[in-house]
XYZ file of C-alpha atoms in Angstrom:
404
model
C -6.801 -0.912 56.994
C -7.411 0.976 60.209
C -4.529 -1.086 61.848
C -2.347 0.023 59.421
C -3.122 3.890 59.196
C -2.445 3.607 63.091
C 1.165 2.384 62.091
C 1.266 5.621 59.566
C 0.354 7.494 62.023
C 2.949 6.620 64.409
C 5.696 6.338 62.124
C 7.979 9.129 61.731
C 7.351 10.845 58.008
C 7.104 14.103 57.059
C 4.571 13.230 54.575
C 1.145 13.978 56.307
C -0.731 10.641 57.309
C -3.545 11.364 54.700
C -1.228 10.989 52.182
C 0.213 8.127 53.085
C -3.200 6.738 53.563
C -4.294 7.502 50.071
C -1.201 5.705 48.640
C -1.528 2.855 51.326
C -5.335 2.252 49.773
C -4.266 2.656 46.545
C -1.852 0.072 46.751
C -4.657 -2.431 48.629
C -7.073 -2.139 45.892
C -4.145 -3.158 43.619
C -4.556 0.594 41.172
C -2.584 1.979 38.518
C -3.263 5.760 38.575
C -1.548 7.414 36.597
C -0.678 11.501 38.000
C -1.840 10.088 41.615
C 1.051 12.530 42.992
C -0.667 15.527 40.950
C -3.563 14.321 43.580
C -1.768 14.497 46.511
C 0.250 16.981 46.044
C -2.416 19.323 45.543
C -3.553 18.147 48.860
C -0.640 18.621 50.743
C 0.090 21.545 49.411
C -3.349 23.377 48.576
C -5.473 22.051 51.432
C -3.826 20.678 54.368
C -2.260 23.220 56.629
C 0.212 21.840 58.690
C 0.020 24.518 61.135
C -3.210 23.756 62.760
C -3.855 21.291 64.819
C -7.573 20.184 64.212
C -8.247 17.108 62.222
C -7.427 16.343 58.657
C -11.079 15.787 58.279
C -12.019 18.979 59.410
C -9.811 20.560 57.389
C -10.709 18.591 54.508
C -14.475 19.450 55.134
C -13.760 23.181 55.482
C -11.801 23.140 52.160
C -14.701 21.462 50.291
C -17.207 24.153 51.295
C -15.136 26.359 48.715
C -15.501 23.761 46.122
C -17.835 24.154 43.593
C -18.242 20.600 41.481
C -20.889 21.990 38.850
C -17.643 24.375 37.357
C -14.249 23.874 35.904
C -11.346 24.495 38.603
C -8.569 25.845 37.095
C -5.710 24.532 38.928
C -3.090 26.858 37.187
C -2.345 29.313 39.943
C -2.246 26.407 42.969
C 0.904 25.941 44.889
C 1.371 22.285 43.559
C 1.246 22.918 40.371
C 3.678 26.016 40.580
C 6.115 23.646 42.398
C 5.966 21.582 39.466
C 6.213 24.475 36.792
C 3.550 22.979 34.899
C -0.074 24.829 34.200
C -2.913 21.872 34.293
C -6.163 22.528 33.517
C -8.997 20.012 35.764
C -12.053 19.635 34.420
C -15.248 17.633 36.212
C -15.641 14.290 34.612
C -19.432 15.242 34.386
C -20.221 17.112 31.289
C -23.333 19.409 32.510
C -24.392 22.597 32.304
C -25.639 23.040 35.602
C -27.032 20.235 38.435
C -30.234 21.610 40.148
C -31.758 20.328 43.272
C -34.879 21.356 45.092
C -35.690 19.437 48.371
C -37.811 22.177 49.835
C -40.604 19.535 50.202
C -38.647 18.098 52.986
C -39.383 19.768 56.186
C -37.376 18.114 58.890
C -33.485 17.952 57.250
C -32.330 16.454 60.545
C -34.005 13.185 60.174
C -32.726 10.357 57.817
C -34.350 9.742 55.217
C -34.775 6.220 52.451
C -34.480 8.068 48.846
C -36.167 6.306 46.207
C -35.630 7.296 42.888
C -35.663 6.609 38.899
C -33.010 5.421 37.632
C -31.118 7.223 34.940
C -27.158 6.759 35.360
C -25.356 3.873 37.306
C -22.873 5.420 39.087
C -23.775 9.053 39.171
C -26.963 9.149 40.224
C -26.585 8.279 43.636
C -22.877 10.593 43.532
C -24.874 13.932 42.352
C -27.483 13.296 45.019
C -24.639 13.004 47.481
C -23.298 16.171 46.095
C -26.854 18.504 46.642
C -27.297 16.908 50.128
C -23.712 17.853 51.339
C -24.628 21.636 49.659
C -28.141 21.731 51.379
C -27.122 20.417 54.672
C -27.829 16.877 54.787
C -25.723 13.461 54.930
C -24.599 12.096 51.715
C -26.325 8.273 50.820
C -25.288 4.725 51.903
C -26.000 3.367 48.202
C -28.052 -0.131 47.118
C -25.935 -1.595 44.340
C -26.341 -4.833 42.035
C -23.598 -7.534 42.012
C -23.851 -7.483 38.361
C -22.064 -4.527 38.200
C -18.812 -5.613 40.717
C -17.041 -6.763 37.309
C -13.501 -6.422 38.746
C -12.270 -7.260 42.439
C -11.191 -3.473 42.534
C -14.576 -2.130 42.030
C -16.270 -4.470 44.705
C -13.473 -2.647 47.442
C -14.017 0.636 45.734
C -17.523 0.633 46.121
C -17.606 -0.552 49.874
C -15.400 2.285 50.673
C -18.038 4.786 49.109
C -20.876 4.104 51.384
C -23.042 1.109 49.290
C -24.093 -2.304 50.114
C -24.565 -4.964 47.750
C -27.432 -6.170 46.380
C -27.240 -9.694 45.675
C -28.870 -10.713 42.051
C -29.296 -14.184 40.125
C -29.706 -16.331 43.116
C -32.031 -19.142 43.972
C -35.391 -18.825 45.417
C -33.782 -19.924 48.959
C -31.184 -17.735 48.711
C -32.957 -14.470 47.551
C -35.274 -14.929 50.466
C -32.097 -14.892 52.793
C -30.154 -11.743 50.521
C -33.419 -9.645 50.641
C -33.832 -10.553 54.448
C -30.193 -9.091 55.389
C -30.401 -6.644 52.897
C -33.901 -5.319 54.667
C -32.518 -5.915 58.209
C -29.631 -3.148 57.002
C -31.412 -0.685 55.591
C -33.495 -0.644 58.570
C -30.628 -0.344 61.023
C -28.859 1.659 58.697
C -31.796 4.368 59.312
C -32.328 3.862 62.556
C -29.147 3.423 64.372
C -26.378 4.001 61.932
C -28.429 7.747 61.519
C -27.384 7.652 57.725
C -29.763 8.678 54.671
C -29.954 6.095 51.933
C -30.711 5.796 47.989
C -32.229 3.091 46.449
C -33.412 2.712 42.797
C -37.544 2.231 42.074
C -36.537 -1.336 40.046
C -34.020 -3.357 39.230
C -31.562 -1.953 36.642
C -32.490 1.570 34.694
C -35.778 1.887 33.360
C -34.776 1.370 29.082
C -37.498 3.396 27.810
C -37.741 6.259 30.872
C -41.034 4.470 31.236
C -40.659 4.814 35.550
C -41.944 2.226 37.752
C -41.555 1.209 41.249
C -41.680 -2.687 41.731
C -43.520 -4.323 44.298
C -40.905 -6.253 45.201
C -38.630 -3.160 46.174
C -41.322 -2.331 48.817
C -41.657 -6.094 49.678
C -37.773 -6.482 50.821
C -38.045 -3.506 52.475
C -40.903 -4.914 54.870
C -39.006 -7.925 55.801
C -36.942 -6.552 58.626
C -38.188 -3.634 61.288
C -40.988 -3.510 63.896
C -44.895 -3.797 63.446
C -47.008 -4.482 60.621
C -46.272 -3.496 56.655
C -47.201 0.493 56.961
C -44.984 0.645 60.170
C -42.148 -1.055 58.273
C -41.912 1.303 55.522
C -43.090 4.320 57.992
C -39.769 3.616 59.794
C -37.748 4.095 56.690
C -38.773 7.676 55.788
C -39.057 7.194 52.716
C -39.134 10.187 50.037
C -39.784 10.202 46.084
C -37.129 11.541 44.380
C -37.425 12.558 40.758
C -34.074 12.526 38.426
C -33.839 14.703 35.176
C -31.263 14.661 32.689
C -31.465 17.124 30.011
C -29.771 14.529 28.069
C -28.533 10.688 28.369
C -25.264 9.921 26.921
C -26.380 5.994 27.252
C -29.392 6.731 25.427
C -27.793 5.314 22.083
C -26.804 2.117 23.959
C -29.796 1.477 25.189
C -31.523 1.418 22.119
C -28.819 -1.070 20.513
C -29.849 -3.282 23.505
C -33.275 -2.690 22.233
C -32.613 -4.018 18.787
C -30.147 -6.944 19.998
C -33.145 -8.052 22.022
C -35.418 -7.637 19.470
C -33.463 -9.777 16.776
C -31.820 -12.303 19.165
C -34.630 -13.873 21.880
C -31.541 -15.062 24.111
C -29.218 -11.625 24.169
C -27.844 -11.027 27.054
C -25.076 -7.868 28.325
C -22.148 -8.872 28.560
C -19.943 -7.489 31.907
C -18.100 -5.297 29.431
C -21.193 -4.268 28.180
C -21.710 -2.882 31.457
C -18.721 -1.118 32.252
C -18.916 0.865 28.609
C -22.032 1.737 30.176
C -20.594 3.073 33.576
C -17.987 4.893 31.448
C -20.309 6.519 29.035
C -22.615 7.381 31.468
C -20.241 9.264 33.544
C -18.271 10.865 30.998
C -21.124 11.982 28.623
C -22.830 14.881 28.313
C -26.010 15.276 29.952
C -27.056 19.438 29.459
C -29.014 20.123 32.250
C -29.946 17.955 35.695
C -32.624 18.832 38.286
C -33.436 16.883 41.145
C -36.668 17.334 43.018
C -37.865 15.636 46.176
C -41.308 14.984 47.352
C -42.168 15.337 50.819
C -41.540 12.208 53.186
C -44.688 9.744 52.322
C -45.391 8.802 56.183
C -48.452 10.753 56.704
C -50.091 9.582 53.183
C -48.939 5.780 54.109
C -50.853 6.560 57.400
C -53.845 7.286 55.062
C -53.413 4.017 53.103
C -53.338 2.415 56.240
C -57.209 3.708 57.443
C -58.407 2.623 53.851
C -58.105 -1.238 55.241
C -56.965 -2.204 51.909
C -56.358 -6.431 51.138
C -52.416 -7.432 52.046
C -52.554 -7.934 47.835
C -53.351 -4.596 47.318
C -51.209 -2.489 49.797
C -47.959 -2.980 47.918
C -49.169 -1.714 44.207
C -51.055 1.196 45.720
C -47.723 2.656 47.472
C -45.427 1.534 44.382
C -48.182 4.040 42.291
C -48.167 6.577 44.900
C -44.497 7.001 44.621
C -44.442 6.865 41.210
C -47.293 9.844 40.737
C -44.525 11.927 43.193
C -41.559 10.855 41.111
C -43.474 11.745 37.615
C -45.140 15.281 39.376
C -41.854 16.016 39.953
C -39.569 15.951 36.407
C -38.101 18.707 34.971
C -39.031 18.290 31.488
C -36.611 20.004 28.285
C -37.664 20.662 25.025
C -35.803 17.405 23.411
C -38.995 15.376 25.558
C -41.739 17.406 24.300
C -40.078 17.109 20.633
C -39.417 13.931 21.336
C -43.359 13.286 22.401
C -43.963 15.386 18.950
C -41.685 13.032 16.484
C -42.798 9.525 18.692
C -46.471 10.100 17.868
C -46.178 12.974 14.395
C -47.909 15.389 16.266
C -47.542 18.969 16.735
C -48.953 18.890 20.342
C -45.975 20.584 21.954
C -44.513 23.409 19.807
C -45.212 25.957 22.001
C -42.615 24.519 24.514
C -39.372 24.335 22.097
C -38.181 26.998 19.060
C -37.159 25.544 15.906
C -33.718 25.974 16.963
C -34.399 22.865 19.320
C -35.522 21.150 17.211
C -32.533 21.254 15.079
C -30.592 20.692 17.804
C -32.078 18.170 19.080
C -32.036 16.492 15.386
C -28.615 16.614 15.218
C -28.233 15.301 18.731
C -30.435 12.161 17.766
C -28.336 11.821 14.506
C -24.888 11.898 16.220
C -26.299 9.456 18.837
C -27.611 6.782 15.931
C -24.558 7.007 14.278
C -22.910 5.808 17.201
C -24.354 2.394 16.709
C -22.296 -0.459 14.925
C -24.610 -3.367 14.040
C -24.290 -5.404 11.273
C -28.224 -5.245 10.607
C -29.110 -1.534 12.249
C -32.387 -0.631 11.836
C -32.803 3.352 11.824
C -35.788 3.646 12.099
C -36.758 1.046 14.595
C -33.699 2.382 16.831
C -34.596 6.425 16.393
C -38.155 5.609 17.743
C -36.365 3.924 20.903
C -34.574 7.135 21.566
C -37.714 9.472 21.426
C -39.754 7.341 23.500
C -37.015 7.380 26.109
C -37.135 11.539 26.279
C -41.036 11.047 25.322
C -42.089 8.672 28.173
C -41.776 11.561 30.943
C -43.677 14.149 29.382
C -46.440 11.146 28.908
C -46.074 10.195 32.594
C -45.693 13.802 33.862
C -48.884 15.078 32.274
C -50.844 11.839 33.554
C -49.565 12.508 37.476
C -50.133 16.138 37.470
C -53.580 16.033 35.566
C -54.966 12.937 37.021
């Protein structure tokens, strides 16, 4: 690729070299995009200044400081679209009312930091939290991402090009041990000499129920590679609890028919398309509000663990629970969990955190998400109790970190 941008670059084209670029790697990962010039045109004629003589990326960075990604932009009154004599209207793909982050807990921005995180959406997780870094400062993420989900030869290339490495799934004992070995050995340089921040999920695959925990074997891989014993290892990581928040999860309804498929069929499993419809949902949805929170970087209370002289045995599940009490101290809860909480377990516990107007809304939220569902057999009720525990779960695990 970089061979060839060089030959862009020197050939003679009025067409500025991002541009061509953009259409060159377009073309390698074999896309259709339909409107790509509406793209590009906008950049050419919008951004880029062909006057000055700093570097397309520095010109690109300077014009996404104006950029604001949580709003509509109305592209009616930009040069490229007055060129064309049309009015278009651009909306965000992702439906929210407003993405919050608060990383106060974290002192030192200039040092690179491990995220680890529940896991909520498949692909925009990780993008938002690139997002609120870039506004606060910070690198964006080099991304951990399964193999399950690199359905088309496209995606794979697209992926790699957006900062993630692959995490290898479904292999033999033998060959995990060799995957989770290179996969450790990255992250670790990827921290230390590649200076880059990275996010990485608390288990493998989205938590079903919202029922967040870190697994043992997350903080096991990550031990394999870097210098000195287990505490060291992760020490030199940096790593730092995040917490994720959606108001609302447009996958919630698929998750529950999951639920039920699993329930009545012993040997279900997703299919690939199952996954993409997933990926799409999930990113087009609407998800109300979203606050991300960080705890503090975890070194000095792994130093702690590490006086306590704890058995090897031990040492893993008693830093998988201290991250999860930071992830769970940490959620912004909404009135859909406490009513959720309320309907899961026919209490009235909560009602002095939603108005009966929530509840109605929420109601009719739940109903439009049920009715969503197409199974031949579909159980209402067992599938509406899925959905509450999955906005119930973090109130239960909230109250239990903050309290205990």
């Amino acid at each position: 690729y970089h061979a060839q941008a060089l030959l862009m670059e020197q050939s003679a084209s009025t067409t500025p070299q991002l541009i061509r670029e953009i259409h060159f790697a377009v073309e390698e990962l074999g896309l259709h995009i339909e409107k790509l010039d509406y793209f590009t045109d906008y950049l050419r004629y919008d951004v880029l200044n062909p006057a000055e003589t700093p570097y397309l990326l520095q010109q690109l960075e300077r014009h996404t400081l104006t950029l604001n990604t949580l709003k509509e932009a109305d592209l009616c009154d930009s040069e490229s679209m007055r060129r064309r004599g049309e009015q278009v209207f651009v909306t965000t793909v992702h439906k929210a009312k407003g993405l919050e982050f608060d990383c106060s807990a974290i002192k030192d921005k200039s040092i690179n930091y491990t995220f680890i995180s529940n896991h909520r959406d498949i692909v925009l997780d990780s993008a938002f939290l690139s997002v609120v870094l870039i506004e606060n400062g910070m690198n964006t993420v080099e991304i951990a991402i399964g193999d399950n989900l690199l359905i088309y030869p496209w995606i794979k290339k697209l992926v790699r090009i957006n900062k993630s490495f692959i995490v290898k799934r479904g292999l033999g004992l033998r060959e995990q041990l060799k995957s989770s070995m290179l996969m450790s050995s990255y992250m670790h340089y990827a921290i230390t000499q590649k200076h880059e921040n990275i996010w990485i999920a608390q288990r493998q695959g989205r938590a079903k129920d919202s029922n967040d925990r870190t697994q043992d074997s997350i903080l096991k891989m990550m031990v394999m590679a870097g210098e000195g014993d287990v505490i060291d290892r992760l020490k030199e990581m940096n790593l730092v609890p995040l917490s994720l928040s959606y108001e609302f999860d447009p996958c919630d309804y698929l998750k529950a028919k999951e639920a039920q498929q699993k329930r009545d069929d012993a040997n279900f499993k997703k299919s690939e398309e199952d996954d993409l419809t997933n990926m799409q949902i999930g990113i087009y949805g609407y998800k109300g509000h979203i606050h991300f929170q960080t705890a503090a970087c975890i070194n000095d209370e792994l130093d702690e663990i590490k006086s306590r002289n704890l058995p090897k045995t031990e040492v893993f599940t008693v830093i998988a629970e201290l991250i999860d009490k930071h992830i769970h101290q940490n959620y912004r809860l909404y009135p859909g969990n406490y009513i959720a909480h309320d309907l899961l377990y026919n209490k009235v516990e909560f009602t002095d955190k939603y108005t009966n107007t929530d509840k109605e809304t929420f109601n009719q939220y739940i109903e439009g998400q049920l009715a969503k569902i197409d199974l031949p057999n579909k159980d209402e009720a067992f599938l509406s109790e899925c959905i509450w525990t999955m906005y119930a779960n973090p109130v239960t695990n909230h109250l239990k970190a903050i309290n205990g």
